[in-house]
């Protein structure tokens, strides 16, 4: 082989070797890029923040709409208490009688009698049947605490009998049961039977739960300023507050 041919072969080999090195370097670079983990945490954080902001904005809009609807409903309801209770009756004892005594409700919305207890309510039931309201709110217990003297079983037995009778006589009337109102501190101290008032309310609530009857808890409505001198009955300005509570529970 002459010198010219040898030089050509050397040059060709050198070029091949250089090309091979370039290919190897390129392959390693690609592999390095492939092996290297891409950090996406910052991007994910931005996306999550955007989603959270969007959800918050939607929730805020919903809340604003609900508040606006509530204000509109309250603004639209200009009915008087008497009008609200047109299809309802409050049935009970002398405390209930205050609704008619103070002209808070129409006579057709009140079935009450001084000293009334859960037994001997024949006349009241008869009157309720004549009115045949859509809703009746029962409010008994103060006189029954005195008559049963701590016998909560007898108290509940009498209440169940009343409800059963009402379901028979006015089957289309929805029944609500008011809690027994607390008495003043002085009256509780004067009359030992009232010291069990909370216990009576507890068994009354349990009875309502079992019978699936709505229980109207009025305990927090009462404060010393509303009591008459006897610490049991209420002044006129308490009755609209009580009526509002019953109306809210019954969605009148």
PDB file of C-alpha atoms in Angstrom:
ATOM      1  CA  UNK A   1       0.000   0.000   0.000  1.00  0.00           C
ATOM      2  CA  UNK A   2       1.433   3.370  -0.951  1.00  0.00           C
ATOM      3  CA  UNK A   3       1.785   6.315   1.387  1.00  0.00           C
ATOM      4  CA  UNK A   4      -1.195   8.150  -0.122  1.00  0.00           C
ATOM      5  CA  UNK A   5      -3.531   5.259   0.612  1.00  0.00           C
ATOM      6  CA  UNK A   6      -2.228   4.979   4.175  1.00  0.00           C
ATOM      7  CA  UNK A   7      -2.891   8.686   4.792  1.00  0.00           C
ATOM      8  CA  UNK A   8      -6.445   8.309   3.478  1.00  0.00           C
ATOM      9  CA  UNK A   9      -7.114   5.366   5.813  1.00  0.00           C
ATOM     10  CA  UNK A  10      -5.743   7.255   8.839  1.00  0.00           C
ATOM     11  CA  UNK A  11      -7.859  10.316   8.071  1.00  0.00           C
ATOM     12  CA  UNK A  12     -10.969   8.169   7.605  1.00  0.00           C
ATOM     13  CA  UNK A  13     -10.355   6.327  10.873  1.00  0.00           C
ATOM     14  CA  UNK A  14      -9.842   9.543  12.753  1.00  0.00           C
ATOM     15  CA  UNK A  15     -13.071  10.991  11.346  1.00  0.00           C
ATOM     16  CA  UNK A  16     -14.992   7.832  12.288  1.00  0.00           C
ATOM     17  CA  UNK A  17     -13.590   7.912  15.788  1.00  0.00           C
ATOM     18  CA  UNK A  18     -14.536  11.572  16.196  1.00  0.00           C
ATOM     19  CA  UNK A  19     -18.058  10.917  14.962  1.00  0.00           C
ATOM     20  CA  UNK A  20     -18.387   7.974  17.341  1.00  0.00           C
ATOM     21  CA  UNK A  21     -17.315  10.137  20.272  1.00  0.00           C
ATOM     22  CA  UNK A  22     -19.874  12.789  19.335  1.00  0.00           C
ATOM     23  CA  UNK A  23     -22.636  10.132  19.189  1.00  0.00           C
ATOM     24  CA  UNK A  24     -21.636   8.719  22.593  1.00  0.00           C
ATOM     25  CA  UNK A  25     -21.642  12.187  24.154  1.00  0.00           C
ATOM     26  CA  UNK A  26     -25.053  12.941  22.639  1.00  0.00           C
ATOM     27  CA  UNK A  27     -26.519   9.657  23.901  1.00  0.00           C
ATOM     28  CA  UNK A  28     -25.218  10.273  27.407  1.00  0.00           C
ATOM     29  CA  UNK A  29     -26.627  13.794  27.399  1.00  0.00           C
ATOM     30  CA  UNK A  30     -30.056  12.527  26.394  1.00  0.00           C
ATOM     31  CA  UNK A  31     -29.889   9.842  29.052  1.00  0.00           C
ATOM     32  CA  UNK A  32     -28.945  12.390  31.668  1.00  0.00           C
ATOM     33  CA  UNK A  33     -31.934  14.533  30.738  1.00  0.00           C
ATOM     34  CA  UNK A  34     -34.190  11.494  30.884  1.00  0.00           C
ATOM     35  CA  UNK A  35     -32.846  10.405  34.254  1.00  0.00           C
ATOM     36  CA  UNK A  36     -33.112  13.878  35.744  1.00  0.00           C
ATOM     37  CA  UNK A  37     -36.418  14.359  37.636  1.00  0.00           C
ATOM     38  CA  UNK A  38     -38.378  17.404  36.561  1.00  0.00           C
ATOM     39  CA  UNK A  39     -39.461  19.544  39.577  1.00  0.00           C
ATOM     40  CA  UNK A  40     -43.206  20.272  39.131  1.00  0.00           C
ATOM     41  CA  UNK A  41     -44.017  21.190  42.750  1.00  0.00           C
ATOM     42  CA  UNK A  42     -44.082  24.911  42.080  1.00  0.00           C
ATOM     43  CA  UNK A  43     -46.474  24.477  39.160  1.00  0.00           C
ATOM     44  CA  UNK A  44     -48.770  22.192  41.150  1.00  0.00           C
ATOM     45  CA  UNK A  45     -48.835  24.696  43.985  1.00  0.00           C
ATOM     46  CA  UNK A  46     -49.901  27.454  41.620  1.00  0.00           C
ATOM     47  CA  UNK A  47     -52.697  25.247  40.229  1.00  0.00           C
ATOM     48  CA  UNK A  48     -53.909  24.298  43.712  1.00  0.00           C
ATOM     49  CA  UNK A  49     -53.950  27.936  44.806  1.00  0.00           C
ATOM     50  CA  UNK A  50     -55.947  28.873  41.719  1.00  0.00           C
ATOM     51  CA  UNK A  51     -58.468  26.094  42.356  1.00  0.00           C
ATOM     52  CA  UNK A  52     -58.802  27.061  46.025  1.00  0.00           C
ATOM     53  CA  UNK A  53     -59.365  30.684  45.076  1.00  0.00           C
ATOM     54  CA  UNK A  54     -62.025  29.662  42.582  1.00  0.00           C
ATOM     55  CA  UNK A  55     -63.857  27.482  45.143  1.00  0.00           C
ATOM     56  CA  UNK A  56     -63.703  30.270  47.724  1.00  0.00           C
ATOM     57  CA  UNK A  57     -65.107  32.731  45.212  1.00  0.00           C
ATOM     58  CA  UNK A  58     -67.980  30.374  44.382  1.00  0.00           C
ATOM     59  CA  UNK A  59     -68.761  29.749  48.060  1.00  0.00           C
ATOM     60  CA  UNK A  60     -68.739  33.492  48.722  1.00  0.00           C
ATOM     61  CA  UNK A  61     -71.159  34.086  45.861  1.00  0.00           C
ATOM     62  CA  UNK A  62     -73.506  31.348  47.158  1.00  0.00           C
ATOM     63  CA  UNK A  63     -73.392  32.781  50.678  1.00  0.00           C
ATOM     64  CA  UNK A  64     -74.142  36.274  49.384  1.00  0.00           C
ATOM     65  CA  UNK A  65     -77.094  34.955  47.376  1.00  0.00           C
ATOM     66  CA  UNK A  66     -78.476  33.088  50.395  1.00  0.00           C
ATOM     67  CA  UNK A  67     -78.164  36.170  52.606  1.00  0.00           C
ATOM     68  CA  UNK A  68     -79.846  38.268  49.944  1.00  0.00           C
ATOM     69  CA  UNK A  69     -82.715  35.782  49.623  1.00  0.00           C
ATOM     70  CA  UNK A  70     -83.127  35.690  53.398  1.00  0.00           C
ATOM     71  CA  UNK A  71     -83.278  39.493  53.580  1.00  0.00           C
ATOM     72  CA  UNK A  72     -85.802  39.568  50.755  1.00  0.00           C
ATOM     73  CA  UNK A  73     -87.974  36.969  52.497  1.00  0.00           C
ATOM     74  CA  UNK A  74     -87.828  38.879  55.778  1.00  0.00           C
ATOM     75  CA  UNK A  75     -88.616  42.119  53.989  1.00  0.00           C
ATOM     76  CA  UNK A  76     -91.537  40.566  52.148  1.00  0.00           C
ATOM     77  CA  UNK A  77     -93.101  38.983  55.265  1.00  0.00           C
ATOM     78  CA  UNK A  78     -95.019  41.907  56.663  1.00  0.00           C
ATOM     79  CA  UNK A  79     -97.671  39.751  58.291  1.00  0.00           C
ATOM     80  CA  UNK A  80     -98.699  40.407  61.854  1.00  0.00           C
ATOM     81  CA  UNK A  81     -98.436  37.671  64.493  1.00  0.00           C
ATOM     82  CA  UNK A  82    -102.183  37.175  64.277  1.00  0.00           C
ATOM     83  CA  UNK A  83    -101.957  36.657  60.528  1.00  0.00           C
ATOM     84  CA  UNK A  84     -99.059  34.216  60.888  1.00  0.00           C
ATOM     85  CA  UNK A  85    -101.115  32.101  63.305  1.00  0.00           C
ATOM     86  CA  UNK A  86    -104.299  32.162  61.229  1.00  0.00           C
ATOM     87  CA  UNK A  87    -104.115  28.400  60.609  1.00  0.00           C
ATOM     88  CA  UNK A  88    -102.561  27.534  63.979  1.00  0.00           C
ATOM     89  CA  UNK A  89    -103.718  27.096  67.572  1.00  0.00           C
ATOM     90  CA  UNK A  90    -101.788  27.311  70.827  1.00  0.00           C
ATOM     91  CA  UNK A  91    -103.352  24.962  73.351  1.00  0.00           C
ATOM     92  CA  UNK A  92    -102.485  25.001  77.040  1.00  0.00           C
ATOM     93  CA  UNK A  93    -102.903  26.439  80.513  1.00  0.00           C
ATOM     94  CA  UNK A  94    -102.974  29.934  82.044  1.00  0.00           C
ATOM     95  CA  UNK A  95     -99.575  30.813  80.576  1.00  0.00           C
ATOM     96  CA  UNK A  96    -100.960  30.091  77.115  1.00  0.00           C
ATOM     97  CA  UNK A  97    -104.078  32.107  77.938  1.00  0.00           C
ATOM     98  CA  UNK A  98    -101.870  35.198  77.945  1.00  0.00           C
ATOM     99  CA  UNK A  99    -101.961  35.177  74.136  1.00  0.00           C
ATOM    100  CA  UNK A 100    -105.648  36.079  74.150  1.00  0.00           C
ATOM    101  CA  UNK A 101    -105.574  38.025  77.418  1.00  0.00           C
ATOM    102  CA  UNK A 102    -103.005  40.444  75.987  1.00  0.00           C
ATOM    103  CA  UNK A 103    -104.548  40.357  72.493  1.00  0.00           C
ATOM    104  CA  UNK A 104    -101.424  38.878  70.906  1.00  0.00           C
ATOM    105  CA  UNK A 105    -103.390  36.225  68.995  1.00  0.00           C
ATOM    106  CA  UNK A 106    -106.977  35.977  67.837  1.00  0.00           C
ATOM    107  CA  UNK A 107    -109.373  34.005  70.016  1.00  0.00           C
ATOM    108  CA  UNK A 108    -109.579  31.345  67.295  1.00  0.00           C
ATOM    109  CA  UNK A 109    -105.847  30.695  67.709  1.00  0.00           C
ATOM    110  CA  UNK A 110    -105.934  30.088  71.471  1.00  0.00           C
ATOM    111  CA  UNK A 111    -107.443  27.147  73.350  1.00  0.00           C
ATOM    112  CA  UNK A 112    -106.437  27.594  76.980  1.00  0.00           C
ATOM    113  CA  UNK A 113    -107.754  27.375  80.498  1.00  0.00           C
ATOM    114  CA  UNK A 114    -106.424  28.514  83.853  1.00  0.00           C
ATOM    115  CA  UNK A 115    -105.170  25.563  85.904  1.00  0.00           C
ATOM    116  CA  UNK A 116    -105.334  23.136  82.965  1.00  0.00           C
ATOM    117  CA  UNK A 117    -103.308  19.945  83.176  1.00  0.00           C
ATOM    118  CA  UNK A 118    -102.949  16.942  80.923  1.00  0.00           C
ATOM    119  CA  UNK A 119    -105.963  15.178  82.378  1.00  0.00           C
ATOM    120  CA  UNK A 120    -109.509  16.459  81.968  1.00  0.00           C
ATOM    121  CA  UNK A 121    -108.983  18.249  78.651  1.00  0.00           C
ATOM    122  CA  UNK A 122    -112.215  17.084  77.045  1.00  0.00           C
ATOM    123  CA  UNK A 123    -113.603  20.589  76.476  1.00  0.00           C
ATOM    124  CA  UNK A 124    -110.349  21.888  75.030  1.00  0.00           C
ATOM    125  CA  UNK A 125    -110.094  18.940  72.643  1.00  0.00           C
ATOM    126  CA  UNK A 126    -113.690  19.508  71.592  1.00  0.00           C
ATOM    127  CA  UNK A 127    -112.985  23.186  70.853  1.00  0.00           C
ATOM    128  CA  UNK A 128    -109.824  22.307  68.943  1.00  0.00           C
ATOM    129  CA  UNK A 129    -111.782  19.848  66.824  1.00  0.00           C
ATOM    130  CA  UNK A 130    -114.273  22.592  65.946  1.00  0.00           C
ATOM    131  CA  UNK A 131    -111.460  24.910  64.823  1.00  0.00           C
ATOM    132  CA  UNK A 132    -109.618  22.053  63.059  1.00  0.00           C
ATOM    133  CA  UNK A 133    -106.349  23.975  62.534  1.00  0.00           C
ATOM    134  CA  UNK A 134    -103.457  22.918  60.341  1.00  0.00           C
ATOM    135  CA  UNK A 135    -101.076  23.203  63.300  1.00  0.00           C
ATOM    136  CA  UNK A 136    -101.453  22.940  67.076  1.00  0.00           C
ATOM    137  CA  UNK A 137     -98.813  23.878  69.650  1.00  0.00           C
ATOM    138  CA  UNK A 138     -99.287  22.092  72.972  1.00  0.00           C
ATOM    139  CA  UNK A 139     -98.082  23.876  76.103  1.00  0.00           C
ATOM    140  CA  UNK A 140     -98.681  21.912  79.288  1.00  0.00           C
ATOM    141  CA  UNK A 141     -96.607  20.828  82.234  1.00  0.00           C
ATOM    142  CA  UNK A 142     -96.455  23.561  84.841  1.00  0.00           C
ATOM    143  CA  UNK A 143     -99.580  22.344  86.664  1.00  0.00           C
ATOM    144  CA  UNK A 144     -98.663  18.720  85.976  1.00  0.00           C
ATOM    145  CA  UNK A 145     -95.354  19.075  87.809  1.00  0.00           C
ATOM    146  CA  UNK A 146     -97.340  20.052  90.888  1.00  0.00           C
ATOM    147  CA  UNK A 147     -99.926  17.304  90.477  1.00  0.00           C
ATOM    148  CA  UNK A 148     -97.512  14.441  89.717  1.00  0.00           C
ATOM    149  CA  UNK A 149     -94.930  15.525  92.316  1.00  0.00           C
ATOM    150  CA  UNK A 150     -91.883  14.092  90.576  1.00  0.00           C
ATOM    151  CA  UNK A 151     -93.566  11.133  88.865  1.00  0.00           C
ATOM    152  CA  UNK A 152     -92.263  11.777  85.361  1.00  0.00           C
ATOM    153  CA  UNK A 153     -93.553   8.406  84.141  1.00  0.00           C
ATOM    154  CA  UNK A 154     -97.114   9.424  84.961  1.00  0.00           C
ATOM    155  CA  UNK A 155     -96.527  12.810  83.354  1.00  0.00           C
ATOM    156  CA  UNK A 156     -95.366  11.208  80.081  1.00  0.00           C
ATOM    157  CA  UNK A 157     -98.196   8.680  80.182  1.00  0.00           C
ATOM    158  CA  UNK A 158    -100.706  11.530  80.410  1.00  0.00           C
ATOM    159  CA  UNK A 159     -99.000  13.457  77.607  1.00  0.00           C
ATOM    160  CA  UNK A 160     -99.035  10.406  75.340  1.00  0.00           C
ATOM    161  CA  UNK A 161    -102.739   9.952  76.009  1.00  0.00           C
ATOM    162  CA  UNK A 162    -103.408  13.549  74.985  1.00  0.00           C
ATOM    163  CA  UNK A 163    -101.424  13.210  71.765  1.00  0.00           C
ATOM    164  CA  UNK A 164    -103.164   9.944  70.921  1.00  0.00           C
ATOM    165  CA  UNK A 165    -106.557  11.587  71.443  1.00  0.00           C
ATOM    166  CA  UNK A 166    -105.605  14.548  69.252  1.00  0.00           C
ATOM    167  CA  UNK A 167    -104.338  12.278  66.492  1.00  0.00           C
ATOM    168  CA  UNK A 168    -107.718  10.601  66.575  1.00  0.00           C
ATOM    169  CA  UNK A 169    -109.887  13.740  66.711  1.00  0.00           C
ATOM    170  CA  UNK A 170    -107.841  16.018  64.400  1.00  0.00           C
ATOM    171  CA  UNK A 171    -105.787  13.588  62.290  1.00  0.00           C
ATOM    172  CA  UNK A 172    -104.797  16.219  59.725  1.00  0.00           C
ATOM    173  CA  UNK A 173    -103.461  18.643  62.321  1.00  0.00           C
ATOM    174  CA  UNK A 174     -99.692  18.712  62.804  1.00  0.00           C
ATOM    175  CA  UNK A 175     -98.698  18.586  66.469  1.00  0.00           C
ATOM    176  CA  UNK A 176     -95.865  20.529  68.114  1.00  0.00           C
ATOM    177  CA  UNK A 177     -94.938  20.285  71.800  1.00  0.00           C
ATOM    178  CA  UNK A 178     -93.617  23.265  73.749  1.00  0.00           C
ATOM    179  CA  UNK A 179     -91.104  22.719  76.503  1.00  0.00           C
ATOM    180  CA  UNK A 180     -92.168  23.612  80.031  1.00  0.00           C
ATOM    181  CA  UNK A 181     -91.063  27.147  80.817  1.00  0.00           C
ATOM    182  CA  UNK A 182     -88.589  27.619  83.643  1.00  0.00           C
ATOM    183  CA  UNK A 183     -89.787  29.518  86.696  1.00  0.00           C
ATOM    184  CA  UNK A 184     -87.904  32.283  88.480  1.00  0.00           C
ATOM    185  CA  UNK A 185     -85.156  31.402  90.928  1.00  0.00           C
ATOM    186  CA  UNK A 186     -87.269  32.563  93.866  1.00  0.00           C
ATOM    187  CA  UNK A 187     -90.219  30.411  92.772  1.00  0.00           C
ATOM    188  CA  UNK A 188     -87.989  27.376  92.366  1.00  0.00           C
ATOM    189  CA  UNK A 189     -86.776  27.854  95.906  1.00  0.00           C
ATOM    190  CA  UNK A 190     -90.298  28.368  97.198  1.00  0.00           C
ATOM    191  CA  UNK A 191     -91.811  25.313  95.491  1.00  0.00           C
ATOM    192  CA  UNK A 192     -89.598  22.186  95.757  1.00  0.00           C
ATOM    193  CA  UNK A 193     -91.496  20.423  92.940  1.00  0.00           C
ATOM    194  CA  UNK A 194     -90.148  22.943  90.416  1.00  0.00           C
ATOM    195  CA  UNK A 195     -86.614  21.836  91.181  1.00  0.00           C
ATOM    196  CA  UNK A 196     -87.332  18.831  88.929  1.00  0.00           C
ATOM    197  CA  UNK A 197     -88.543  20.976  86.044  1.00  0.00           C
ATOM    198  CA  UNK A 198     -85.441  20.238  83.953  1.00  0.00           C
ATOM    199  CA  UNK A 199     -86.004  16.516  84.410  1.00  0.00           C
ATOM    200  CA  UNK A 200     -89.589  16.867  83.190  1.00  0.00           C
ATOM    201  CA  UNK A 201     -88.384  18.674  80.092  1.00  0.00           C
ATOM    202  CA  UNK A 202     -85.816  15.985  79.409  1.00  0.00           C
ATOM    203  CA  UNK A 203     -88.357  13.152  79.437  1.00  0.00           C
ATOM    204  CA  UNK A 204     -90.711  15.331  77.382  1.00  0.00           C
ATOM    205  CA  UNK A 205     -88.026  15.803  74.734  1.00  0.00           C
ATOM    206  CA  UNK A 206     -87.337  12.052  74.692  1.00  0.00           C
ATOM    207  CA  UNK A 207     -91.048  11.341  74.217  1.00  0.00           C
ATOM    208  CA  UNK A 208     -91.182  13.716  71.257  1.00  0.00           C
ATOM    209  CA  UNK A 209     -88.129  12.093  69.680  1.00  0.00           C
ATOM    210  CA  UNK A 210     -89.664   8.632  69.980  1.00  0.00           C
ATOM    211  CA  UNK A 211     -93.012   9.767  68.605  1.00  0.00           C
ATOM    212  CA  UNK A 212     -91.383  11.910  65.900  1.00  0.00           C
ATOM    213  CA  UNK A 213     -93.118  15.054  67.104  1.00  0.00           C
ATOM    214  CA  UNK A 214     -91.384  18.433  66.883  1.00  0.00           C
ATOM    215  CA  UNK A 215     -90.207  19.741  70.261  1.00  0.00           C
ATOM    216  CA  UNK A 216     -90.118  23.520  70.720  1.00  0.00           C
ATOM    217  CA  UNK A 217     -87.385  24.349  73.223  1.00  0.00           C
ATOM    218  CA  UNK A 218     -88.212  27.718  74.770  1.00  0.00           C
ATOM    219  CA  UNK A 219     -85.783  27.582  77.688  1.00  0.00           C
ATOM    220  CA  UNK A 220     -83.365  30.188  76.381  1.00  0.00           C
ATOM    221  CA  UNK A 221     -86.152  32.648  75.599  1.00  0.00           C
ATOM    222  CA  UNK A 222     -86.873  33.309  79.274  1.00  0.00           C
ATOM    223  CA  UNK A 223     -85.108  35.859  81.447  1.00  0.00           C
ATOM    224  CA  UNK A 224     -86.003  37.480  84.755  1.00  0.00           C
ATOM    225  CA  UNK A 225     -87.264  40.653  83.065  1.00  0.00           C
ATOM    226  CA  UNK A 226     -90.210  38.813  81.518  1.00  0.00           C
ATOM    227  CA  UNK A 227     -91.668  37.319  84.699  1.00  0.00           C
ATOM    228  CA  UNK A 228     -94.737  38.608  86.445  1.00  0.00           C
ATOM    229  CA  UNK A 229     -94.455  38.976  90.223  1.00  0.00           C
ATOM    230  CA  UNK A 230     -95.373  35.322  90.788  1.00  0.00           C
ATOM    231  CA  UNK A 231     -92.255  34.165  88.895  1.00  0.00           C
ATOM    232  CA  UNK A 232     -94.316  31.777  86.738  1.00  0.00           C
ATOM    233  CA  UNK A 233     -96.443  33.812  84.352  1.00  0.00           C
ATOM    234  CA  UNK A 234     -95.131  36.307  81.810  1.00  0.00           C
ATOM    235  CA  UNK A 235     -95.556  39.954  80.932  1.00  0.00           C
ATOM    236  CA  UNK A 236     -97.144  40.937  77.600  1.00  0.00           C
ATOM    237  CA  UNK A 237     -93.845  41.685  75.833  1.00  0.00           C
ATOM    238  CA  UNK A 238     -92.741  38.050  76.173  1.00  0.00           C
ATOM    239  CA  UNK A 239     -95.557  36.621  74.054  1.00  0.00           C
ATOM    240  CA  UNK A 240     -94.425  37.934  70.641  1.00  0.00           C
ATOM    241  CA  UNK A 241     -91.012  36.389  71.323  1.00  0.00           C
ATOM    242  CA  UNK A 242     -92.581  33.037  72.129  1.00  0.00           C
ATOM    243  CA  UNK A 243     -94.897  33.240  69.112  1.00  0.00           C
ATOM    244  CA  UNK A 244     -91.941  33.945  66.826  1.00  0.00           C
ATOM    245  CA  UNK A 245     -90.114  30.870  68.115  1.00  0.00           C
ATOM    246  CA  UNK A 246     -93.092  28.619  67.445  1.00  0.00           C
ATOM    247  CA  UNK A 247     -93.609  30.143  63.988  1.00  0.00           C
ATOM    248  CA  UNK A 248     -89.961  29.527  63.095  1.00  0.00           C
ATOM    249  CA  UNK A 249     -90.038  25.898  64.187  1.00  0.00           C
ATOM    250  CA  UNK A 250     -93.272  25.229  62.297  1.00  0.00           C
ATOM    251  CA  UNK A 251     -92.299  27.379  59.281  1.00  0.00           C
ATOM    252  CA  UNK A 252     -95.555  29.295  59.485  1.00  0.00           C
TER     253      UNK A 252
END
